[in-house]
Tab-separated table of C-alpha atoms in Angstrom:
chain	number	residue	atom	x	y	z
A	452	MET	CA	101.702	-68.623	5.744
A	453	ARG	CA	100.543	-71.514	3.252
A	454	THR	CA	99.844	-71.266	-0.324
A	455	TYR	CA	96.244	-70.622	-1.923
A	456	ASN	CA	95.254	-73.265	-3.934
A	457	GLY	CA	93.045	-70.985	-5.934
A	458	ALA	CA	89.792	-72.447	-4.464
A	459	PRO	CA	86.677	-69.581	-3.973
A	460	ALA	CA	86.610	-68.605	-0.845
A	461	HIS	CA	83.555	-69.067	1.219
A	462	THR	CA	81.603	-66.104	1.792
A	463	ASP	CA	78.967	-64.175	3.832
A	464	THR	CA	76.635	-61.352	3.721
A	465	ILE	CA	77.411	-57.262	5.365
A	466	ALA	CA	73.646	-56.745	5.811
A	467	ALA	CA	72.542	-53.627	4.188
A	468	GLY	CA	71.968	-51.126	7.550
A	469	THR	CA	75.538	-52.305	9.428
A	470	GLU	CA	77.084	-50.259	11.447
A	471	LEU	CA	80.651	-49.721	10.072
A	472	TRP	CA	83.685	-48.222	12.402
A	473	ARG	CA	86.633	-46.146	11.689
A	474	ILE	CA	89.364	-44.932	13.406
A	475	HIS	CA	91.453	-42.257	11.613
A	476	ARG	CA	93.899	-39.034	11.236
A	477	THR	CA	91.442	-35.828	12.809
A	478	ASP	CA	92.911	-33.868	9.852
A	479	SER	CA	93.075	-36.350	6.594
A	480	PRO	CA	91.737	-34.442	3.635
A	481	PHE	CA	90.122	-37.615	2.414
A	482	PRO	CA	86.406	-38.751	3.679
A	483	PRO	CA	86.551	-41.537	6.283
A	484	ASN	CA	84.167	-43.230	3.612
A	485	SER	CA	87.164	-43.046	0.970
A	486	PHE	CA	88.960	-45.742	-0.827
A	487	ASN	CA	92.521	-45.352	-1.374
A	488	SER	CA	93.053	-46.448	-4.673
A	489	ALA	CA	95.782	-43.367	-5.699
A	490	ALA	CA	97.935	-44.403	-2.844
A	491	ILE	CA	98.399	-47.972	-2.759
A	492	ALA	CA	101.582	-48.739	-0.993
A	493	PRO	CA	104.422	-51.020	-2.479
A	494	LEU	CA	104.721	-54.011	-2.064
A	495	GLU	CA	107.904	-54.982	0.145
A	496	ASP	CA	109.102	-58.168	2.189
A	497	GLY	CA	109.441	-57.312	5.183
A	498	LEU	CA	111.911	-59.894	5.852
A	499	THR	CA	114.590	-58.232	4.219
A	500	ILE	CA	113.979	-54.642	6.189
A	501	ASN	CA	116.721	-53.941	8.828
A	502	THR	CA	114.340	-51.504	11.226
A	503	ARG	CA	117.581	-50.111	13.074
A	504	THR	CA	119.092	-48.345	8.908
A	505	THR	CA	115.193	-48.742	7.428
A	506	ARG	CA	111.590	-47.224	8.405
A	507	VAL	CA	108.954	-50.018	8.558
A	508	PRO	CA	106.671	-50.325	5.767
A	509	ARG	CA	103.708	-48.256	5.917
A	510	GLN	CA	101.742	-51.049	4.021
A	511	GLY	CA	98.487	-52.704	5.580
A	512	ARG	CA	98.114	-56.937	5.933
A	513	PHE	CA	95.195	-56.909	3.102
A	514	ASP	CA	95.881	-53.536	1.134
A	515	PRO	CA	95.646	-54.938	-2.675
A	516	VAL	CA	98.734	-56.152	-5.110
A	517	HIS	CA	98.029	-54.092	-8.603
A	518	ASP	CA	101.309	-55.583	-9.562
A	519	ASN	CA	99.228	-58.339	-12.324
A	520	ARG	CA	103.023	-60.324	-12.725
A	521	LEU	CA	102.254	-61.619	-8.744
A	522	CYS	CA	98.480	-61.321	-8.834
A	523	PRO	CA	97.176	-61.317	-12.241
A	524	SER	CA	93.797	-59.138	-12.543
A	525	GLY	CA	94.739	-57.826	-8.709
A	526	SER	CA	94.681	-54.306	-10.393
A	527	HIS	CA	91.127	-55.003	-11.333
A	528	LEU	CA	90.044	-54.950	-7.568
A	529	GLY	CA	91.423	-51.183	-7.651
A	530	GLY	CA	91.258	-49.222	-4.087
A	531	TYR	CA	90.799	-50.118	-0.675
A	532	LEU	CA	89.172	-49.461	2.925
A	533	TYR	CA	89.788	-50.748	6.053
A	534	VAL	CA	86.698	-50.808	8.588
A	535	GLY	CA	85.524	-52.898	12.062
A	536	LEU	CA	82.168	-54.055	12.394
A	537	SER	CA	82.501	-53.155	15.911
A	538	VAL	CA	84.086	-49.774	17.678
A	539	GLY	CA	86.285	-52.832	19.123
A	540	ALA	CA	87.588	-54.273	16.264
A	541	VAL	CA	89.081	-50.330	15.601
A	542	VAL	CA	89.847	-49.786	18.826
A	543	ALA	CA	92.340	-52.830	18.998
A	544	GLU	CA	93.575	-52.055	15.153
A	545	GLY	CA	93.104	-48.368	15.447
A	546	ILE	CA	94.684	-47.848	19.061
A	547	LEU	CA	95.853	-50.774	21.027
A	548	ARG	CA	98.299	-51.985	18.139
A	549	GLY	CA	100.662	-49.441	18.564
A	550	THR	CA	100.486	-48.394	22.270
A	551	ASP	CA	102.291	-49.949	25.469
A	552	ILE	CA	99.145	-50.615	28.143
A	553	PRO	CA	100.671	-49.607	31.291
A	554	LYS	CA	100.403	-51.873	34.432
A	555	SER	CA	97.265	-49.335	35.630
A	556	GLY	CA	95.674	-50.223	32.049
A	557	MET	CA	94.811	-46.276	31.855
A	558	LEU	CA	95.496	-45.039	28.426
A	559	SER	CA	97.332	-40.697	28.137
A	560	ASP	CA	95.278	-38.446	25.808
A	561	THR	CA	97.599	-38.373	23.599
A	562	ALA	CA	96.703	-42.102	22.883
A	563	LEU	CA	93.420	-40.401	21.540
A	564	ALA	CA	95.218	-37.172	19.914
A	565	GLU	CA	94.643	-36.587	16.350
A	566	ALA	CA	92.366	-39.044	16.227
A	567	SER	CA	88.533	-39.377	15.153
A	568	LEU	CA	86.238	-42.403	14.886
A	569	THR	CA	83.616	-42.196	12.849
A	570	ARG	CA	80.398	-44.469	12.328
A	571	MET	CA	79.478	-45.543	9.324
A	572	ILE	CA	76.236	-47.190	7.603
A	573	ALA	CA	76.516	-50.362	4.994
A	574	GLY	CA	73.842	-48.925	2.151
A	575	GLU	CA	73.704	-52.057	0.621
A	576	ASP	CA	74.342	-55.623	1.187
A	577	ILE	CA	77.716	-56.451	0.656
A	578	THR	CA	79.254	-60.173	-0.307
A	579	VAL	CA	82.697	-60.775	1.793
A	580	ALA	CA	85.195	-63.920	1.793
A	581	VAL	CA	85.317	-65.564	5.191
A	582	LEU	CA	88.838	-65.639	6.662
A	583	ASP	CA	87.556	-66.323	10.263
A	584	THR	CA	86.369	-69.597	10.301
A	585	GLN	CA	88.435	-73.019	10.523
A	586	ALA	CA	86.038	-74.003	7.675
A	587	GLY	CA	86.567	-70.530	5.611
A	588	LEU	CA	90.166	-70.983	6.484
A	589	ALA	CA	90.933	-74.790	5.642
A	590	ALA	CA	88.435	-74.189	2.747
A	591	ILE	CA	91.163	-71.941	0.719
A	592	ASN	CA	94.408	-73.784	2.594
A	593	GLN	CA	94.825	-71.254	5.127
A	594	ASP	CA	95.507	-71.211	8.737
A	595	GLY	CA	95.434	-68.170	11.496
A	596	SER	CA	99.065	-66.568	10.167
A	597	LEU	CA	96.879	-65.187	7.562
A	598	ALA	CA	95.178	-62.440	9.750
A	599	GLY	CA	97.933	-63.006	12.874
A	600	CYS	CA	101.099	-62.392	11.093
A	601	THR	CA	103.045	-59.401	12.240
A	602	TRP	CA	104.281	-56.718	9.276
A	603	TRP	CA	107.380	-58.600	8.548
A	604	ASP	CA	104.823	-61.311	6.577
A	605	TYR	CA	102.856	-58.248	4.958
A	606	ARG	CA	104.368	-58.661	1.910
A	607	ASP	CA	102.830	-62.470	1.446
A	608	SER	CA	99.853	-61.725	3.490
A	609	ARG	CA	98.848	-59.306	0.436
A	610	ILE	CA	99.614	-61.259	-2.209
A	611	THR	CA	97.208	-64.398	-0.670
A	612	CYS	CA	94.335	-61.879	-0.023
A	613	THR	CA	94.682	-60.300	-3.464
A	614	ASN	CA	94.510	-63.898	-5.429
A	615	ILE	CA	91.664	-65.070	-2.867
A	616	LEU	CA	89.686	-62.200	-4.133
A	617	ILE	CA	90.680	-62.693	-8.021
A	618	GLY	CA	89.467	-66.625	-7.154
A	619	THR	CA	85.916	-65.531	-5.322
A	620	PRO	CA	85.100	-63.191	-8.023
A	621	THR	CA	81.409	-62.416	-6.368
A	622	ALA	CA	83.892	-61.185	-3.306
A	623	SER	CA	84.030	-57.239	-2.603
A	624	GLY	CA	86.122	-57.498	0.133
A	625	VAL	CA	87.107	-59.717	3.690
A	626	ARG	CA	86.402	-60.189	6.683
A	627	TYR	CA	88.948	-61.423	9.218
A	628	ARG	CA	89.557	-61.344	12.587
A	629	CYS	CA	91.797	-58.585	14.477
A	630	ARG	CA	94.915	-59.571	15.367
A	631	HIS	CA	94.822	-56.647	18.451
A	632	GLY	CA	91.400	-57.944	19.803
A	633	GLN	CA	90.455	-61.649	18.977
A	634	ASP	CA	86.733	-61.090	19.857
A	635	GLU	CA	86.664	-58.304	17.079
A	636	ARG	CA	85.960	-58.618	13.142
A	637	ALA	CA	87.183	-56.581	10.773
A	638	VAL	CA	86.846	-55.907	6.682
A	639	MET	CA	88.978	-54.747	4.044
A	640	LEU	CA	86.821	-53.935	0.954
A	641	VAL	CA	87.819	-53.185	-2.871
A	642	GLU	CA	86.102	-51.147	-5.373
A	643	ARG	CA	86.091	-53.753	-7.850
A	644	GLY	CA	85.131	-50.589	-10.517
A	645	THR	CA	82.026	-49.357	-8.302
A	646	PRO	CA	82.911	-49.327	-4.621
A	647	PRO	CA	80.611	-50.926	-1.949
A	648	ASN	CA	77.457	-47.554	-0.983
A	649	ILE	CA	78.856	-46.639	2.911
A	650	SER	CA	77.633	-43.690	3.876
A	651	ILE	CA	78.788	-41.430	6.922
A	652	ASP	CA	76.617	-41.136	10.204
A	653	ALA	CA	78.626	-39.544	12.413
A	654	THR	CA	82.012	-38.457	13.465
A	655	GLY	CA	83.561	-37.519	16.763
A	656	ASP	CA	86.692	-35.987	17.772
A	657	LEU	CA	88.531	-38.195	20.485
A	658	ALA	CA	90.281	-35.542	22.001
A	659	ASP	CA	86.816	-34.052	22.832
A	660	ARG	CA	83.879	-35.059	25.249
A	661	GLY	CA	81.081	-35.673	22.814
A	662	TRP	CA	79.571	-39.323	22.162
A	663	ALA	CA	82.809	-40.601	20.435
A	664	ARG	CA	84.597	-40.426	23.963
A	665	THR	CA	81.200	-41.101	25.902
A	666	GLY	CA	78.944	-42.902	24.118
A	667	SER	CA	76.483	-40.682	24.699
A	668	SER	CA	73.641	-40.642	22.626
A	669	THR	CA	74.774	-43.292	20.480
A	670	PRO	CA	73.366	-47.593	20.721
A	671	SER	CA	74.569	-50.076	22.809
A	672	SER	CA	77.595	-51.157	20.509
A	673	THR	CA	78.804	-48.542	20.365
A	674	THR	CA	77.856	-47.511	24.421
A	675	SER	CA	80.871	-50.381	25.391
A	676	GLY	CA	83.660	-48.904	23.163
A	677	SER	CA	83.088	-45.449	23.645
A	678	SER	CA	82.764	-46.120	27.478
A	679	TRP	CA	86.160	-48.466	27.213
A	680	MET	CA	88.013	-45.331	26.202
A	681	SER	CA	86.431	-43.016	28.502
A	682	ARG	CA	87.095	-45.398	31.593
A	683	ASN	CA	90.932	-46.466	30.333
A	684	ARG	CA	92.655	-43.020	29.813
A	685	ARG	CA	94.237	-40.545	32.354
A	686	PRO	CA	96.207	-36.795	30.687
A	687	GLN	CA	99.768	-38.357	31.558
A	688	THR	CA	102.887	-39.119	28.980
A	689	SER	CA	102.888	-39.732	25.466
A	690	VAL	CA	102.679	-43.664	24.097
A	691	SER	CA	102.933	-44.204	20.114
A	692	ASN	CA	99.656	-45.335	18.227
A	693	GLU	CA	98.938	-46.227	15.095
A	694	ARG	CA	95.607	-46.055	13.101
A	695	MET	CA	93.818	-48.511	11.076
A	696	ARG	CA	94.624	-47.628	7.813
A	697	ALA	CA	92.754	-46.415	4.905
């Protein structure tokens, strides 16, 4: 991973009214639009982890780093929230990232067990740093490895992203290409004192046959993602999965 050069990142705007999506644990005590400010994972170096004896760290790719020795003013970013800009994005990052897809292309019901899909609405324009274009990455001396690295390099991606946000004070988050769905985009938002206004519009348990599974009574962007889940599922053996982190 390359070293951030300190330049402000290119920015773009998520317009008020934009749909934002999450896949999350159905039994989570926290609302889907809540920012994680109290349980930010400690910074860990995955390259030193022996997975035969130590559990994989729970840190996310861009979780802000509050250690001011490594990221001066990083604690000012506050908590964070990962969202997708489409259903496809949260399916990729919340289901497919930890699921082996069989030859049939059909997922078992257990791949969707204990998970819910939530549609949210941006209540205001939100400025984000652009990490999903060649020009945007080149401006900050980065490349595709920033959003494409595996968990082994999350220590570096966290530090880099935190410093990019510190160096881009107008940005309330970063937009990036999903590693597990290259055509999709996700956003990691930060509070910066006052979190962006995001409201919950609808939530559906993926274990039920409501709109979250069938796409009924939803906009076309929802239908395609939900129909994919409806078509590509079957009641069979268990598969592992990892939800898009809050």
